Short mmCIF file of C-alpha atoms in Angstrom, two decimals:
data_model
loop_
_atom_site.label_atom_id
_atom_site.label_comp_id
_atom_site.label_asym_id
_atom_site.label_seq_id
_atom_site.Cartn_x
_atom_site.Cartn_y
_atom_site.Cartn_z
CA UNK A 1 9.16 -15.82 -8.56
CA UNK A 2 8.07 -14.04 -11.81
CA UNK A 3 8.63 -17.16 -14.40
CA UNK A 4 6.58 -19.19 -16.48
CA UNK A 5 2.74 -18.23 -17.15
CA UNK A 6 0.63 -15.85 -15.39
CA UNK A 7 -1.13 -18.51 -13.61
CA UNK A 8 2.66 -20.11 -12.32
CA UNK A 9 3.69 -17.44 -11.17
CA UNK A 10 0.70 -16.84 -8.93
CA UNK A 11 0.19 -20.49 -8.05
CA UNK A 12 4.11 -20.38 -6.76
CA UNK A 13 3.84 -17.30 -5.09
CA UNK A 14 0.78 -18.41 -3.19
CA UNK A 15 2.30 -21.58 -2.04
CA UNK A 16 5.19 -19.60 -0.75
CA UNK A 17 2.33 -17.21 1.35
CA UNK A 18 3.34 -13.87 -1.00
CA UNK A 19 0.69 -11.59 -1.87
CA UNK A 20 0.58 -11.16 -5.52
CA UNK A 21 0.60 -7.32 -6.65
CA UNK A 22 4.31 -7.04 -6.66
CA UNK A 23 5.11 -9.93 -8.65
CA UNK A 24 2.35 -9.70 -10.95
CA UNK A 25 4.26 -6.21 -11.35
CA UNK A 26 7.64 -7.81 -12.61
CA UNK A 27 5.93 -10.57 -14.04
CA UNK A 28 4.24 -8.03 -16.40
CA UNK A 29 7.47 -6.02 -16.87
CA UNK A 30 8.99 -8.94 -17.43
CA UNK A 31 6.90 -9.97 -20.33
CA UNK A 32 7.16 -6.56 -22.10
CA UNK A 33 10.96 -6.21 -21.50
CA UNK A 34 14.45 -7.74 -20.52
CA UNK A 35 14.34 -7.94 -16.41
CA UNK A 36 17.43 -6.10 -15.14
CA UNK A 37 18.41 -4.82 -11.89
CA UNK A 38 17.70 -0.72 -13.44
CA UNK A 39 14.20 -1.54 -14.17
CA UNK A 40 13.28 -4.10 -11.49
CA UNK A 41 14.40 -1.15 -9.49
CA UNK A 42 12.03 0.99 -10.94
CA UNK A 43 8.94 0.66 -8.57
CA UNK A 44 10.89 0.69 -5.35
CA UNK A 45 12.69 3.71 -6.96
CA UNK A 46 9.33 5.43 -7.56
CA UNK A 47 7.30 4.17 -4.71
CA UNK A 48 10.39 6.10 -2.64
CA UNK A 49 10.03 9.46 -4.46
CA UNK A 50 5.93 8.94 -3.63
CA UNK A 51 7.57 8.68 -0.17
CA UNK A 52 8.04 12.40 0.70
CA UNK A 53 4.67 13.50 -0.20
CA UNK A 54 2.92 10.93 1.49
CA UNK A 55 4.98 11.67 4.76
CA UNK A 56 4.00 15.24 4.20
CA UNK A 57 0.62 14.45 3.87
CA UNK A 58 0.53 12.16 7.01
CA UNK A 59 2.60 14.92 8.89
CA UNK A 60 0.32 17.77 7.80
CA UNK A 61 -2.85 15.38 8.94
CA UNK A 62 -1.39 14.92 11.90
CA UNK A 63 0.37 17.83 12.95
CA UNK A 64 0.71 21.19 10.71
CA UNK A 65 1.83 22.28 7.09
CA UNK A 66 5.25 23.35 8.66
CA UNK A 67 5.86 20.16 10.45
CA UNK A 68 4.97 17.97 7.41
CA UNK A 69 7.28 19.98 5.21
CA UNK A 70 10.48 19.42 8.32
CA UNK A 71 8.94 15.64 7.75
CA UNK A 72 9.07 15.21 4.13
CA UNK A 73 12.57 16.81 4.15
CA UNK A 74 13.65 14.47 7.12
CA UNK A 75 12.38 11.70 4.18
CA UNK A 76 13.97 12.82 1.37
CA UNK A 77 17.45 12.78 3.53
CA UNK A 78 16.84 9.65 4.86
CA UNK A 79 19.37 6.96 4.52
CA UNK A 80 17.20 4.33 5.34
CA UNK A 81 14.46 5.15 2.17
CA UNK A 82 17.27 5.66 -0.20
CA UNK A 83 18.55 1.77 0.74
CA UNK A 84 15.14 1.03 0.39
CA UNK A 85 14.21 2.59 -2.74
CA UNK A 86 17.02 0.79 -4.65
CA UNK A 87 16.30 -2.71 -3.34
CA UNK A 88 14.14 -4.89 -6.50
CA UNK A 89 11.34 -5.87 -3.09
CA UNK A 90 8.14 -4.74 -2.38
CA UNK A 91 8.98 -3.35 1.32
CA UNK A 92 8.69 0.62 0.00
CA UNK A 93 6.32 0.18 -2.34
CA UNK A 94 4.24 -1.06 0.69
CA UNK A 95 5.33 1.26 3.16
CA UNK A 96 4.65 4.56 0.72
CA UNK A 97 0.89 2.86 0.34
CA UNK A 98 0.73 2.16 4.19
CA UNK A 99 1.64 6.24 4.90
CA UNK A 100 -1.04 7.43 2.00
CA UNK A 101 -3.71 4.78 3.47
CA UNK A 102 -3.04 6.29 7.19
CA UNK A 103 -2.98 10.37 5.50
CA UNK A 104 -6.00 9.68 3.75
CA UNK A 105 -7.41 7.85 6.58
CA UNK A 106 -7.55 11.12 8.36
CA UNK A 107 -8.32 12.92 5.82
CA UNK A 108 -11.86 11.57 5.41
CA UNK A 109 -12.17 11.34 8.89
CA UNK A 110 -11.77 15.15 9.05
CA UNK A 111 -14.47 15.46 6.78
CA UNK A 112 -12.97 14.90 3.75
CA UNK A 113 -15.57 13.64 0.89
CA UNK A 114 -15.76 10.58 -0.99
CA UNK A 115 -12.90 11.25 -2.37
CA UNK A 116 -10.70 10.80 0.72
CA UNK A 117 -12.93 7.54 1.44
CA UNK A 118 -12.03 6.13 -2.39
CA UNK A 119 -7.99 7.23 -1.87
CA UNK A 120 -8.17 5.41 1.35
CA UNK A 121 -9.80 2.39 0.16
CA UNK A 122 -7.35 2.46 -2.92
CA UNK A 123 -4.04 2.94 -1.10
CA UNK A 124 -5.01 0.17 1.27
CA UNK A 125 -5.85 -2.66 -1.15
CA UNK A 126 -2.63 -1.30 -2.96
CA UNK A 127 -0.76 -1.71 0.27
CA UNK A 128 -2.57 -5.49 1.22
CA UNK A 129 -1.90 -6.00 -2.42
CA UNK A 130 2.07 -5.75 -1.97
CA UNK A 131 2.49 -6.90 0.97
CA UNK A 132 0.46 -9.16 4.30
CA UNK A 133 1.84 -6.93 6.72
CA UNK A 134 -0.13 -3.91 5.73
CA UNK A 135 -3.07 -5.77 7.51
CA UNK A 136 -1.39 -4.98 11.04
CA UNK A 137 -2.46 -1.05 9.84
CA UNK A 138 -6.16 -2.03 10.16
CA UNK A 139 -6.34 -2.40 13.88
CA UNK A 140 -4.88 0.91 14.05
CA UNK A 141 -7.24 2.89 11.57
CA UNK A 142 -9.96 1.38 13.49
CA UNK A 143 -8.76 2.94 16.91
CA UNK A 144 -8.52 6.28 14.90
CA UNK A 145 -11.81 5.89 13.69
CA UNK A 146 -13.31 4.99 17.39
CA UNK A 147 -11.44 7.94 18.66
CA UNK A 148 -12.34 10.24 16.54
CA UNK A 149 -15.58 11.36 18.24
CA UNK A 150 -19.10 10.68 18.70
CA UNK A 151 -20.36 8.13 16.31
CA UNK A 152 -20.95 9.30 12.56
CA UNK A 153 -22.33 7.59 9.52
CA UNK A 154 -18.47 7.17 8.76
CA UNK A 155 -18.31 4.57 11.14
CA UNK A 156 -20.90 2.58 8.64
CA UNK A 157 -18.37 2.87 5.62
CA UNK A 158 -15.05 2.19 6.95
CA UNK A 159 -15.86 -1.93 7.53
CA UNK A 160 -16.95 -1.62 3.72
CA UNK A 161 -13.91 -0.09 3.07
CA UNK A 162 -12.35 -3.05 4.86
CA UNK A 163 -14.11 -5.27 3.18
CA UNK A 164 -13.13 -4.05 -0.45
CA UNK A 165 -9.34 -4.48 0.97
CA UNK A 166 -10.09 -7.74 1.70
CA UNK A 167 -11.65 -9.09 -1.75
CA UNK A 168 -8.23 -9.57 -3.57
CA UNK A 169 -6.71 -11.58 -0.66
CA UNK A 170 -9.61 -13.54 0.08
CA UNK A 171 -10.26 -14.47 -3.68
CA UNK A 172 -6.58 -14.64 -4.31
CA UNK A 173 -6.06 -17.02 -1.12
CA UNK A 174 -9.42 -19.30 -1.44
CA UNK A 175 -10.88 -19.34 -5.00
CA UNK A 176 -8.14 -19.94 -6.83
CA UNK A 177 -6.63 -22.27 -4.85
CA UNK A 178 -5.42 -24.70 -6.64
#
């Protein structure tokens, strides 16, 4: 999926209904060095360290500091993000940018500043960017948002928010479309 010229790669990809961020990833790595299983294992290996703070984060938005620290311990013991972490796919790089979109998610909706907004905006076109799935999230941020309370000028910036998530896939999907 990551041979031949920047513009094969994506073309093939697209046909095949991938998003692109992951294999423009290794197609990039792959141009600066030899692709072998240690470094195409790289970003799944990071994206799971990224892991245990981002469950903390989620946990401590959700819950309490003490229950996001029994969380991000309950993550870095976890069976099931170590096989994940070592497999060359994009499932925990999007997963890690699925938890920080959700955390920060909260966080601005707790008042955080535009900072929180930008992290939230970031993490989700990073997540969207990896992998379709991540979409299924955006139902869910919207009942958080609707729940939250009585309406607030925040409810004005999260469909822009949306809408910069969207820009990649859209232009990705329809203007280049060969």
């Amino acid at each position: 999926r990551t041979v031949g010229t920047f513009e094969q790669m994506l073309e093939g990809n697209r046909d095949d209904g991938f998003v692109p961020l992951h294999y423009e990833l290794y197609w990039w790595m792959g141009q600066n060095w030899k692709l072998t299983p240690l470094l195409m294992r790289l970003a799944p290996a990071i994206a799971g360290v990224v892991m245990i703070p981002a469950i903390y984060l989620l946990a401590r938005q959700l819950v309490s500091p003490r229950i996001g620290l029994l969380a991000a311990l309950f993550a870095a013991t976890s069976a099931y993000y170590l096989n994940y972490s070592r497999d060359a796919k994009m499932y925990m790089q999007t997963w890690s940018m699925i938890t920080l979109h959700v955390a920060f998610l909260l966080w601005w909706l707790r008042g955080g500043g535009g900072v929180a907004w930008w992290a939230w905006v970031a993490s989700g076109v990073a997540a969207v960017g990896l992998h379709s799935t991540a979409w299924l999230v955006v139902p869910v941020g919207a009942l958080m948002l609707l729940t939250s309370g009585r309406p607030h000028w925040r409810w004005l910036l999260y469909p822009v928010g949306i809408a910069v998530m969207g820009i990649g896939p859209y232009i990705y999907y329809t203007q280049y479309n060969t």
